[in-house]
PDB file of C-alpha atoms in Angstrom:
ATOM      1  CA  MET T 297      32.543  53.791  55.155  1.00 92.00           C
ATOM      2  CA  ASN T 298      32.141  57.238  53.559  1.00 96.00           C
ATOM      3  CA  PRO T 299      33.143  56.943  49.829  1.00 96.00           C
ATOM      4  CA  LYS T 300      32.830  60.698  49.202  1.00 97.00           C
ATOM      5  CA  LYS T 301      35.181  61.545  52.059  1.00 98.00           C
ATOM      6  CA  ILE T 302      37.715  58.957  50.915  1.00 98.00           C
ATOM      7  CA  PHE T 303      37.518  60.242  47.295  1.00 98.00           C
ATOM      8  CA  LEU T 304      37.923  63.908  48.250  1.00 98.00           C
ATOM      9  CA  GLU T 305      40.901  63.095  50.471  1.00 98.00           C
ATOM     10  CA  LYS T 306      42.554  61.173  47.690  1.00 98.00           C
ATOM     11  CA  VAL T 307      41.961  64.049  45.272  1.00 98.00           C
ATOM     12  CA  LYS T 308      43.550  66.473  47.703  1.00 98.00           C
ATOM     13  CA  GLN T 309      46.600  64.129  48.049  1.00 98.00           C
ATOM     14  CA  LYS T 310      47.005  64.206  44.273  1.00 98.00           C
ATOM     15  CA  GLY T 311      47.212  68.046  44.243  1.00 98.00           C
ATOM     16  CA  GLY T 312      43.559  68.829  43.704  1.00 98.00           C
ATOM     17  CA  TRP T 313      40.942  68.700  40.955  1.00 98.00           C
ATOM     18  CA  VAL T 314      41.607  69.046  37.249  1.00 98.00           C
ATOM     19  CA  ASN T 315      38.804  70.490  35.225  1.00 98.00           C
ATOM     20  CA  ALA T 316      39.789  69.338  31.734  1.00 98.00           C
ATOM     21  CA  HIS T 317      37.049  71.179  29.768  1.00 98.00           C
ATOM     22  CA  SER T 318      35.160  74.467  30.368  1.00 98.00           C
ATOM     23  CA  HIS T 319      34.027  77.704  28.616  1.00 97.00           C
ATOM     24  CA  LEU T 320      34.863  80.444  31.081  1.00 98.00           C
ATOM     25  CA  ASP T 321      34.332  83.177  28.602  1.00 97.00           C
ATOM     26  CA  ARG T 322      30.560  82.268  28.437  1.00 96.00           C
ATOM     27  CA  ALA T 323      30.132  81.633  32.109  1.00 97.00           C
ATOM     28  CA  TYR T 324      27.341  83.582  33.794  1.00 98.00           C
ATOM     29  CA  THR T 325      25.887  84.935  30.620  1.00 97.00           C
ATOM     30  CA  LEU T 326      22.333  83.661  31.356  1.00 96.00           C
ATOM     31  CA  THR T 327      19.740  86.418  31.554  1.00 95.00           C
ATOM     32  CA  LYS T 328      15.926  86.507  31.831  1.00 95.00           C
ATOM     33  CA  LYS T 329      15.875  87.586  28.184  1.00 94.00           C
ATOM     34  CA  ASN T 330      18.046  84.661  26.763  1.00 94.00           C
ATOM     35  CA  PHE T 331      16.832  81.960  29.174  1.00 95.00           C
ATOM     36  CA  LYS T 332      14.307  80.796  26.653  1.00 95.00           C
ATOM     37  CA  TYR T 333      17.172  79.773  24.411  1.00 93.00           C
ATOM     38  CA  SER T 334      18.038  77.005  26.860  1.00 93.00           C
ATOM     39  CA  TYR T 335      15.393  74.844  25.198  1.00 91.00           C
ATOM     40  CA  PHE T 336      16.836  75.118  21.633  1.00 92.00           C
ATOM     41  CA  PRO T 337      18.874  72.366  19.985  1.00 86.00           C
ATOM     42  CA  LEU T 338      22.655  72.460  20.204  1.00 83.00           C
ATOM     43  CA  GLN T 339      23.257  73.574  16.591  1.00 83.00           C
ATOM     44  CA  LYS T 340      20.963  76.594  17.064  1.00 90.00           C
ATOM     45  CA  LYS T 341      22.674  77.533  20.248  1.00 91.00           C
ATOM     46  CA  TRP T 342      25.849  77.861  18.316  1.00 83.00           C
ATOM     47  CA  TYR T 343      24.416  80.880  16.620  1.00 87.00           C
ATOM     48  CA  LEU T 344      22.139  82.063  19.472  1.00 90.00           C
ATOM     49  CA  VAL T 345      25.256  82.966  21.461  1.00 93.00           C
ATOM     50  CA  ASP T 346      26.204  85.465  18.793  1.00 92.00           C
ATOM     51  CA  GLU T 347      23.916  88.155  20.359  1.00 90.00           C
ATOM     52  CA  MET T 348      25.806  87.842  23.700  1.00 93.00           C
ATOM     53  CA  LYS T 349      29.196  87.648  22.040  1.00 94.00           C
ATOM     54  CA  ARG T 350      28.556  90.805  19.927  1.00 94.00           C
ATOM     55  CA  LEU T 351      27.704  92.954  22.947  1.00 93.00           C
ATOM     56  CA  ALA T 352      30.340  91.648  25.326  1.00 95.00           C
ATOM     57  CA  THR T 353      33.238  93.921  26.108  1.00 97.00           C
ATOM     58  CA  GLU T 354      36.715  92.639  26.991  1.00 97.00           C
ATOM     59  CA  GLU T 355      36.240  93.766  30.566  1.00 98.00           C
ATOM     60  CA  GLU T 356      32.989  91.990  30.960  1.00 98.00           C
ATOM     61  CA  ILE T 357      34.425  88.746  29.567  1.00 98.00           C
ATOM     62  CA  TYR T 358      37.318  88.966  31.962  1.00 98.00           C
ATOM     63  CA  ILE T 359      35.014  89.558  35.022  1.00 98.00           C
ATOM     64  CA  ARG T 360      33.036  86.482  34.124  1.00 98.00           C
ATOM     65  CA  MET T 361      36.172  84.317  33.598  1.00 98.00           C
ATOM     66  CA  GLU T 362      37.696  85.546  36.876  1.00 98.00           C
ATOM     67  CA  LYS T 363      34.516  84.782  38.735  1.00 98.00           C
ATOM     68  CA  ALA T 364      34.420  81.235  37.477  1.00 98.00           C
ATOM     69  CA  LEU T 365      38.185  80.711  38.057  1.00 98.00           C
ATOM     70  CA  GLU T 366      37.863  81.953  41.700  1.00 98.00           C
ATOM     71  CA  TYR T 367      35.151  79.330  42.298  1.00 98.00           C
ATOM     72  CA  PHE T 368      37.354  76.534  40.965  1.00 98.00           C
ATOM     73  CA  LEU T 369      40.214  77.821  43.134  1.00 98.00           C
ATOM     74  CA  MET T 370      37.853  77.654  46.131  1.00 98.00           C
ATOM     75  CA  GLN T 371      37.233  73.981  45.354  1.00 98.00           C
ATOM     76  CA  GLY T 372      40.862  73.207  45.370  1.00 98.00           C
ATOM     77  CA  THR T 373      41.497  72.983  41.579  1.00 98.00           C
ATOM     78  CA  GLN T 374      45.087  72.569  40.535  1.00 98.00           C
ATOM     79  CA  ALA T 375      44.634  72.841  36.753  1.00 98.00           C
ATOM     80  CA  LEU T 376      41.985  73.901  34.262  1.00 98.00           C
ATOM     81  CA  CYS T 377      41.374  74.098  30.513  1.00 98.00           C
ATOM     82  CA  SER T 378      38.982  76.614  28.990  1.00 98.00           C
ATOM     83  CA  PHE T 379      37.962  76.933  25.378  1.00 98.00           C
ATOM     84  CA  ILE T 380      37.574  80.540  24.239  1.00 97.00           C
ATOM     85  CA  ASP T 381      35.494  81.779  21.330  1.00 96.00           C
ATOM     86  CA  VAL T 382      37.658  83.313  18.572  1.00 95.00           C
ATOM     87  CA  ASP T 383      35.647  84.294  15.491  1.00 94.00           C
ATOM     88  CA  GLU T 384      34.308  87.220  13.473  1.00 95.00           C
ATOM     89  CA  ILE T 385      31.579  87.882  16.100  1.00 95.00           C
ATOM     90  CA  ILE T 386      33.659  88.190  19.211  1.00 96.00           C
ATOM     91  CA  GLU T 387      36.851  88.880  17.309  1.00 95.00           C
ATOM     92  CA  ASP T 388      39.846  89.077  19.849  1.00 96.00           C
ATOM     93  CA  ARG T 389      38.016  90.211  22.919  1.00 97.00           C
ATOM     94  CA  ALA T 390      37.846  86.865  24.635  1.00 97.00           C
ATOM     95  CA  LEU T 391      41.355  86.220  23.584  1.00 97.00           C
ATOM     96  CA  LYS T 392      42.589  89.389  25.349  1.00 97.00           C
ATOM     97  CA  ALA T 393      40.574  88.583  28.382  1.00 98.00           C
ATOM     98  CA  ALA T 394      42.126  85.085  28.495  1.00 98.00           C
ATOM     99  CA  LYS T 395      45.642  86.610  28.287  1.00 97.00           C
ATOM    100  CA  LYS T 396      44.935  88.829  31.127  1.00 98.00           C
ATOM    101  CA  LEU T 397      43.534  85.991  33.237  1.00 98.00           C
ATOM    102  CA  LYS T 398      46.582  83.865  32.605  1.00 97.00           C
ATOM    103  CA  ASN T 399      48.842  86.772  33.562  1.00 97.00           C
ATOM    104  CA  ASN T 400      46.957  87.352  36.807  1.00 98.00           C
ATOM    105  CA  TYR T 401      46.337  83.774  37.895  1.00 97.00           C
ATOM    106  CA  GLY T 402      49.133  81.799  36.329  1.00 93.00           C
ATOM    107  CA  ASN T 403      50.987  81.456  39.655  1.00 95.00           C
ATOM    108  CA  SER T 404      47.918  80.148  41.449  1.00 96.00           C
ATOM    109  CA  ILE T 405      46.530  77.510  38.999  1.00 98.00           C
ATOM    110  CA  ARG T 406      47.772  75.887  35.830  1.00 98.00           C
ATOM    111  CA  ILE T 407      45.573  77.325  33.059  1.00 98.00           C
ATOM    112  CA  CYS T 408      45.362  76.003  29.519  1.00 98.00           C
ATOM    113  CA  PHE T 409      43.419  77.638  26.718  1.00 98.00           C
ATOM    114  CA  ALA T 410      42.005  76.159  23.506  1.00 98.00           C
ATOM    115  CA  ASN T 411      40.289  78.007  20.581  1.00 97.00           C
ATOM    116  CA  GLN T 412      36.604  77.381  20.109  1.00 96.00           C
ATOM    117  CA  VAL T 413      35.740  77.430  16.439  1.00 94.00           C
ATOM    118  CA  LEU T 414      31.951  77.810  16.412  1.00 93.00           C
ATOM    119  CA  LYS T 415      32.082  79.215  12.867  1.00 94.00           C
ATOM    120  CA  GLY T 416      34.299  76.415  11.610  1.00 95.00           C
ATOM    121  CA  VAL T 417      37.718  76.788  10.045  1.00 97.00           C
ATOM    122  CA  LEU T 418      36.989  76.655   6.316  1.00 96.00           C
ATOM    123  CA  ASP T 419      35.266  79.975   5.736  1.00 93.00           C
ATOM    124  CA  LYS T 420      37.862  82.653   4.911  1.00 95.00           C
ATOM    125  CA  GLU T 421      36.879  84.974   7.812  1.00 94.00           C
ATOM    126  CA  SER T 422      36.517  82.117  10.289  1.00 94.00           C
ATOM    127  CA  LYS T 423      39.930  80.812   9.151  1.00 96.00           C
ATOM    128  CA  TYR T 424      41.395  84.218   9.770  1.00 96.00           C
ATOM    129  CA  TRP T 425      40.279  84.411  13.409  1.00 96.00           C
ATOM    130  CA  PHE T 426      41.391  80.745  13.931  1.00 96.00           C
ATOM    131  CA  ASP T 427      44.864  81.729  12.754  1.00 97.00           C
ATOM    132  CA  GLN T 428      44.903  84.781  14.997  1.00 96.00           C
ATOM    133  CA  SER T 429      44.488  82.584  18.068  1.00 96.00           C
ATOM    134  CA  ILE T 430      47.124  79.831  17.325  1.00 97.00           C
ATOM    135  CA  GLU T 431      50.133  81.401  18.895  1.00 96.00           C
ATOM    136  CA  PHE T 432      48.400  82.085  22.228  1.00 97.00           C
ATOM    137  CA  VAL T 433      46.346  78.885  22.798  1.00 98.00           C
ATOM    138  CA  ASP T 434      48.036  75.857  24.349  1.00 98.00           C
ATOM    139  CA  ILE T 435      45.614  73.448  22.631  1.00 98.00           C
ATOM    140  CA  ILE T 436      44.205  73.385  19.144  1.00 98.00           C
ATOM    141  CA  GLY T 437      40.434  73.088  19.459  1.00 98.00           C
ATOM    142  CA  GLY T 438      38.022  71.592  16.979  1.00 97.00           C
ATOM    143  CA  LEU T 439      34.274  71.210  16.231  1.00 96.00           C
ATOM    144  CA  PRO T 440      33.949  69.262  12.975  1.00 96.00           C
ATOM    145  CA  ALA T 441      30.215  69.421  12.927  1.00 94.00           C
ATOM    146  CA  THR T 442      30.305  73.163  12.282  1.00 95.00           C
ATOM    147  CA  ASP T 443      31.736  72.481   8.840  1.00 95.00           C
ATOM    148  CA  TYR T 444      28.921  70.214   7.969  1.00 92.00           C
ATOM    149  CA  GLU T 445      29.708  67.632   5.208  1.00 93.00           C
ATOM    150  CA  LYS T 446      33.244  69.000   5.197  1.00 96.00           C
ATOM    151  CA  GLU T 447      34.298  67.467   8.395  1.00 97.00           C
ATOM    152  CA  ASP T 448      37.355  65.791   6.941  1.00 97.00           C
ATOM    153  CA  GLU T 449      38.673  69.146   5.639  1.00 98.00           C
ATOM    154  CA  HIS T 450      38.021  70.692   9.053  1.00 98.00           C
ATOM    155  CA  LEU T 451      40.016  67.931  10.778  1.00 98.00           C
ATOM    156  CA  ASP T 452      42.844  68.176   8.214  1.00 98.00           C
ATOM    157  CA  ILE T 453      43.340  71.811   9.009  1.00 98.00           C
ATOM    158  CA  LEU T 454      43.334  71.138  12.777  1.00 98.00           C
ATOM    159  CA  PHE T 455      45.907  68.339  12.332  1.00 98.00           C
ATOM    160  CA  GLN T 456      48.164  70.311  10.018  1.00 98.00           C
ATOM    161  CA  THR T 457      48.152  73.337  12.388  1.00 98.00           C
ATOM    162  CA  ALA T 458      48.791  71.188  15.518  1.00 98.00           C
ATOM    163  CA  LYS T 459      51.735  69.425  13.872  1.00 97.00           C
ATOM    164  CA  LYS T 460      53.199  72.581  12.582  1.00 97.00           C
ATOM    165  CA  LYS T 461      52.953  74.300  15.981  1.00 97.00           C
ATOM    166  CA  GLY T 462      53.783  71.229  18.061  1.00 97.00           C
ATOM    167  CA  LYS T 463      50.513  71.383  20.044  1.00 98.00           C
ATOM    168  CA  ILE T 464      48.015  68.883  21.081  1.00 98.00           C
ATOM    169  CA  MET T 465      44.308  68.783  20.016  1.00 98.00           C
ATOM    170  CA  HIS T 466      40.947  68.751  21.764  1.00 98.00           C
ATOM    171  CA  VAL T 467      38.080  67.984  19.426  1.00 98.00           C
ATOM    172  CA  HIS T 468      34.292  68.020  20.111  1.00 97.00           C
ATOM    173  CA  VAL T 469      32.817  64.800  18.728  1.00 97.00           C
ATOM    174  CA  ASP T 470      29.657  62.719  18.938  1.00 93.00           C
ATOM    175  CA  GLN T 471      27.583  65.131  20.907  1.00 90.00           C
ATOM    176  CA  LEU T 472      24.061  64.266  19.687  1.00 87.00           C
ATOM    177  CA  ASN T 473      23.530  60.831  21.278  1.00 87.00           C
ATOM    178  CA  THR T 474      22.580  59.040  18.122  1.00 89.00           C
ATOM    179  CA  SER T 475      23.857  55.938  16.333  1.00 91.00           C
ATOM    180  CA  GLU T 476      24.036  58.065  13.097  1.00 91.00           C
ATOM    181  CA  GLU T 477      27.118  59.790  14.562  1.00 94.00           C
ATOM    182  CA  LYS T 478      30.494  58.179  14.016  1.00 97.00           C
ATOM    183  CA  GLU T 479      32.718  61.180  14.744  1.00 97.00           C
ATOM    184  CA  THR T 480      34.998  59.449  17.273  1.00 98.00           C
ATOM    185  CA  GLU T 481      35.754  56.840  14.648  1.00 98.00           C
ATOM    186  CA  LYS T 482      36.587  59.424  12.129  1.00 98.00           C
ATOM    187  CA  LEU T 483      38.757  61.335  14.597  1.00 98.00           C
ATOM    188  CA  ALA T 484      40.655  58.197  15.505  1.00 98.00           C
ATOM    189  CA  LYS T 485      41.326  57.359  11.802  1.00 98.00           C
ATOM    190  CA  LYS T 486      42.450  60.895  11.111  1.00 98.00           C
ATOM    191  CA  THR T 487      44.758  60.723  14.070  1.00 98.00           C
ATOM    192  CA  ILE T 488      46.505  57.657  12.630  1.00 98.00           C
ATOM    193  CA  GLU T 489      46.532  59.187   9.113  1.00 98.00           C
ATOM    194  CA  HIS T 490      48.315  62.298  10.373  1.00 98.00           C
ATOM    195  CA  GLY T 491      50.677  60.475  12.717  1.00 98.00           C
ATOM    196  CA  MET T 492      49.394  62.214  15.763  1.00 98.00           C
ATOM    197  CA  GLN T 493      48.941  59.253  18.124  1.00 98.00           C
ATOM    198  CA  GLY T 494      48.969  60.291  21.768  1.00 97.00           C
ATOM    199  CA  LYS T 495      48.347  63.941  20.977  1.00 98.00           C
ATOM    200  CA  VAL T 496      44.578  63.986  20.386  1.00 98.00           C
ATOM    201  CA  VAL T 497      41.701  64.148  22.871  1.00 98.00           C
ATOM    202  CA  ALA T 498      38.050  63.563  22.039  1.00 98.00           C
ATOM    203  CA  ILE T 499      35.613  65.741  23.993  1.00 98.00           C
ATOM    204  CA  HIS T 500      32.266  63.998  24.845  1.00 96.00           C
ATOM    205  CA  SER T 501      31.947  60.907  22.584  1.00 96.00           C
ATOM    206  CA  ILE T 502      28.387  60.570  23.820  1.00 94.00           C
ATOM    207  CA  SER T 503      27.066  58.788  20.664  1.00 92.00           C
ATOM    208  CA  LEU T 504      29.345  55.839  21.176  1.00 94.00           C
ATOM    209  CA  ALA T 505      26.949  54.649  23.775  1.00 92.00           C
ATOM    210  CA  ALA T 506      24.076  54.647  21.280  1.00 91.00           C
ATOM    211  CA  HIS T 507      25.781  52.059  19.090  1.00 94.00           C
ATOM    212  CA  ASP T 508      25.621  48.318  19.524  1.00 94.00           C
ATOM    213  CA  ARG T 509      28.336  46.566  21.692  1.00 96.00           C
ATOM    214  CA  ASP T 510      30.318  45.188  18.759  1.00 97.00           C
ATOM    215  CA  TYR T 511      30.715  48.632  17.269  1.00 97.00           C
ATOM    216  CA  ARG T 512      31.567  50.210  20.644  1.00 97.00           C
ATOM    217  CA  TYR T 513      34.348  47.830  21.343  1.00 98.00           C
ATOM    218  CA  LYS T 514      35.721  47.959  17.814  1.00 98.00           C
ATOM    219  CA  ILE T 515      36.021  51.757  18.212  1.00 98.00           C
ATOM    220  CA  TYR T 516      37.618  51.333  21.695  1.00 98.00           C
ATOM    221  CA  GLN T 517      40.410  49.182  19.980  1.00 98.00           C
ATOM    222  CA  LEU T 518      40.734  51.853  17.236  1.00 98.00           C
ATOM    223  CA  MET T 519      40.972  54.512  19.878  1.00 98.00           C
ATOM    224  CA  LYS T 520      43.711  52.624  21.658  1.00 98.00           C
ATOM    225  CA  LYS T 521      45.533  52.212  18.320  1.00 98.00           C
ATOM    226  CA  ALA T 522      45.321  55.962  17.741  1.00 98.00           C
ATOM    227  CA  ASP T 523      46.187  56.604  21.485  1.00 98.00           C
ATOM    228  CA  ILE T 524      43.187  58.911  21.823  1.00 98.00           C
ATOM    229  CA  MET T 525      42.234  60.209  25.159  1.00 98.00           C
ATOM    230  CA  VAL T 526      38.716  61.323  26.197  1.00 98.00           C
ATOM    231  CA  ILE T 527      37.137  63.996  28.238  1.00 98.00           C
ATOM    232  CA  SER T 528      33.598  63.353  29.688  1.00 97.00           C
ATOM    233  CA  CYS T 529      31.440  66.304  30.626  1.00 96.00           C
ATOM    234  CA  PRO T 530      28.609  64.500  32.429  1.00 94.00           C
ATOM    235  CA  ILE T 531      26.129  67.258  33.294  1.00 91.00           C
ATOM    236  CA  ALA T 532      26.527  68.722  29.788  1.00 89.00           C
ATOM    237  CA  TRP T 533      24.652  65.824  28.154  1.00 70.00           C
ATOM    238  CA  ILE T 534      22.743  63.970  30.851  1.00 76.00           C
ATOM    239  CA  ASP T 535      19.781  66.242  29.983  1.00 73.00           C
ATOM    240  CA  HIS T 536      19.659  65.016  26.390  1.00 70.00           C
ATOM    241  CA  THR T 537      16.033  64.856  25.326  1.00 68.00           C
ATOM    242  CA  ARG T 538      14.335  61.557  24.747  1.00 70.00           C
ATOM    243  CA  SER T 539      13.698  60.364  21.212  1.00 71.00           C
ATOM    244  CA  GLU T 540      11.823  57.420  19.487  1.00 74.00           C
ATOM    245  CA  ARG T 541      15.131  55.925  18.088  1.00 76.00           C
ATOM    246  CA  LEU T 542      15.721  52.312  18.978  1.00 69.00           C
ATOM    247  CA  THR T 543      19.150  51.943  20.494  1.00 80.00           C
ATOM    248  CA  PRO T 544      20.833  49.861  23.135  1.00 79.00           C
ATOM    249  CA  SER T 545      19.693  51.087  26.639  1.00 75.00           C
ATOM    250  CA  HIS T 546      22.214  53.681  27.832  1.00 80.00           C
ATOM    251  CA  ASN T 547      22.582  57.081  29.550  1.00 79.00           C
ATOM    252  CA  SER T 548      23.543  60.012  27.405  1.00 75.00           C
ATOM    253  CA  ILE T 549      26.952  60.151  28.799  1.00 91.00           C
ATOM    254  CA  THR T 550      30.457  59.088  27.758  1.00 95.00           C
ATOM    255  CA  PRO T 551      30.670  55.303  28.425  1.00 96.00           C
ATOM    256  CA  VAL T 552      33.425  55.755  30.994  1.00 97.00           C
ATOM    257  CA  ASP T 553      32.639  52.374  32.576  1.00 96.00           C
ATOM    258  CA  GLU T 554      33.577  50.569  29.247  1.00 97.00           C
ATOM    259  CA  MET T 555      36.514  52.825  28.217  1.00 98.00           C
ATOM    260  CA  VAL T 556      38.516  52.725  31.408  1.00 97.00           C
ATOM    261  CA  PRO T 557      38.785  48.844  31.510  1.00 97.00           C
ATOM    262  CA  GLU T 558      39.859  49.011  27.901  1.00 97.00           C
ATOM    263  CA  GLY T 559      42.806  51.102  28.773  1.00 97.00           C
ATOM    264  CA  ILE T 560      41.542  54.429  27.413  1.00 98.00           C
ATOM    265  CA  ILE T 561      42.577  57.467  29.414  1.00 98.00           C
ATOM    266  CA  VAL T 562      39.477  59.383  30.544  1.00 98.00           C
ATOM    267  CA  ALA T 563      39.395  62.795  32.196  1.00 98.00           C
ATOM    268  CA  PHE T 564      36.400  65.000  32.962  1.00 97.00           C
ATOM    269  CA  GLY T 565      35.285  68.635  32.951  1.00 98.00           C
ATOM    270  CA  THR T 566      32.315  70.943  33.729  1.00 97.00           C
ATOM    271  CA  ASP T 567      31.780  72.279  30.202  1.00 96.00           C
ATOM    272  CA  ASN T 568      29.343  75.307  30.351  1.00 95.00           C
ATOM    273  CA  ILE T 569      28.325  77.177  33.374  1.00 97.00           C
ATOM    274  CA  CYS T 570      25.179  79.225  33.855  1.00 97.00           C
ATOM    275  CA  ASP T 571      24.540  80.086  30.212  1.00 95.00           C
ATOM    276  CA  ILE T 572      22.078  79.107  27.563  1.00 92.00           C
ATOM    277  CA  TYR T 573      23.719  75.783  27.168  1.00 93.00           C
ATOM    278  CA  LYS T 574      23.520  74.817  30.814  1.00 93.00           C
ATOM    279  CA  PRO T 575      21.489  77.260  32.713  1.00 94.00           C
ATOM    280  CA  PHE T 576      21.526  75.298  36.049  1.00 95.00           C
ATOM    281  CA  SER T 577      25.154  74.171  35.923  1.00 95.00           C
ATOM    282  CA  ASP T 578      27.281  75.938  38.597  1.00 96.00           C
ATOM    283  CA  GLY T 579      30.754  74.375  38.053  1.00 97.00           C
ATOM    284  CA  ASN T 580      30.582  72.202  41.232  1.00 98.00           C
ATOM    285  CA  LEU T 581      33.177  69.616  40.470  1.00 98.00           C
ATOM    286  CA  TRP T 582      31.989  67.063  43.049  1.00 98.00           C
ATOM    287  CA  ILE T 583      28.373  67.172  41.563  1.00 97.00           C
ATOM    288  CA  GLU T 584      29.919  66.766  38.086  1.00 96.00           C
ATOM    289  CA  LEU T 585      31.890  63.717  39.192  1.00 97.00           C
ATOM    290  CA  ARG T 586      28.895  62.314  41.059  1.00 97.00           C
ATOM    291  CA  VAL T 587      26.612  62.454  38.007  1.00 96.00           C
ATOM    292  CA  MET T 588      29.259  60.595  35.982  1.00 96.00           C
ATOM    293  CA  LEU T 589      29.810  57.844  38.560  1.00 97.00           C
ATOM    294  CA  GLU T 590      26.142  57.293  39.041  1.00 96.00           C
ATOM    295  CA  ALA T 591      25.173  57.468  35.359  1.00 93.00           C
ATOM    296  CA  CYS T 592      27.872  54.999  34.482  1.00 94.00           C
ATOM    297  CA  HIS T 593      27.417  52.836  37.640  1.00 95.00           C
ATOM    298  CA  TYR T 594      31.154  53.230  38.135  1.00 96.00           C
ATOM    299  CA  TYR T 595      32.308  53.161  41.736  1.00 97.00           C
ATOM    300  CA  ASP T 596      36.034  52.415  41.573  1.00 97.00           C
ATOM    301  CA  ILE T 597      37.358  55.178  43.838  1.00 98.00           C
ATOM    302  CA  ASP T 598      41.047  54.957  42.792  1.00 97.00           C
ATOM    303  CA  HIS T 599      40.101  55.220  39.084  1.00 98.00           C
ATOM    304  CA  LEU T 600      37.631  58.027  39.784  1.00 98.00           C
ATOM    305  CA  VAL T 601      40.466  59.867  41.464  1.00 98.00           C
ATOM    306  CA  LYS T 602      42.690  59.431  38.406  1.00 98.00           C
ATOM    307  CA  ILE T 603      39.891  60.751  36.164  1.00 98.00           C
ATOM    308  CA  ALA T 604      39.593  63.835  38.439  1.00 98.00           C
ATOM    309  CA  THR T 605      43.279  64.466  38.725  1.00 98.00           C
ATOM    310  CA  ILE T 606      46.116  62.582  37.035  1.00 98.00           C
ATOM    311  CA  ASN T 607      44.232  61.909  33.812  1.00 98.00           C
ATOM    312  CA  GLY T 608      43.193  65.530  33.638  1.00 98.00           C
ATOM    313  CA  LEU T 609      46.852  66.525  33.642  1.00 98.00           C
ATOM    314  CA  LYS T 610      47.534  63.940  30.959  1.00 98.00           C
ATOM    315  CA  VAL T 611      44.885  65.202  28.489  1.00 98.00           C
ATOM    316  CA  LEU T 612      46.070  68.757  29.004  1.00 98.00           C
ATOM    317  CA  GLY T 613      49.606  67.900  28.143  1.00 97.00           C
ATOM    318  CA  LEU T 614      50.779  68.791  31.689  1.00 97.00           C
ATOM    319  CA  SER T 615      52.273  65.411  32.556  1.00 88.00           C
ATOM    320  CA  GLU T 616      53.645  62.304  30.867  1.00 69.00           C
ATOM    321  CA  LYS T 617      51.254  59.553  30.007  1.00 61.00           C
TER     322      LYS T 617
END
């Protein structure tokens, strides 16, 4: 028996891979000069990328995005979602590059874009650039932690915008692998509050695994009530640094093995590629999937195929649930 061969054949039969989460506009931005930033905490990296963003031209961004997309096409990818930075630092250059990419490759692969709000959505200038991206993006992107202690307001703006424009939402939550984080819970409750069941996707939800079993399963039930879907980006967080916190034994990865049996739709993505966030990540979808199945000790081939294909289309709003 060759599980890998069986899996890859089934993925091909389903039309190919679906990379549900990436950042193509930052791909291949790693340099000898900025490599040292790879060791910095996530929140600092949100600002350390400003240097690169400030200097990047529209053409440079496009070339990087095209290079990454070509690699995914080589792997047999049928659909892909990329977040793009839209803020006062990069302004509309990544947005223009994304439009060009979609025009040039829209017939070869189904491409979805979401807006990455690294500066939040509450500051006047940040809100301006958020608004500038709304008509183009397919998905409303969110990162509540960037509006620290005002996460509810951040989410309210996302939900109001998504409802007004009739778009789905992808929100980065619970990224720090700590029981202090309860962002998935907050997102689920906000989803119900705004009546957006079935139209919201949580990206990462790493910290759920750091909580005790009773809490985890309570949140799974809440997620089902909110009809929230999840995207796991295994390599993005498997490198989480050790700490002295006492938590249930777990890997720093979305608890896919628990979510799937509970009826939660899970997809997966590569996240960052060869940048200060993930310097060694090259966007290899098989390696990404392999890390997930090993870290979660989850070997159900048919469900893994769904995660890599059908579920990806669902979280991108490209097929019915």
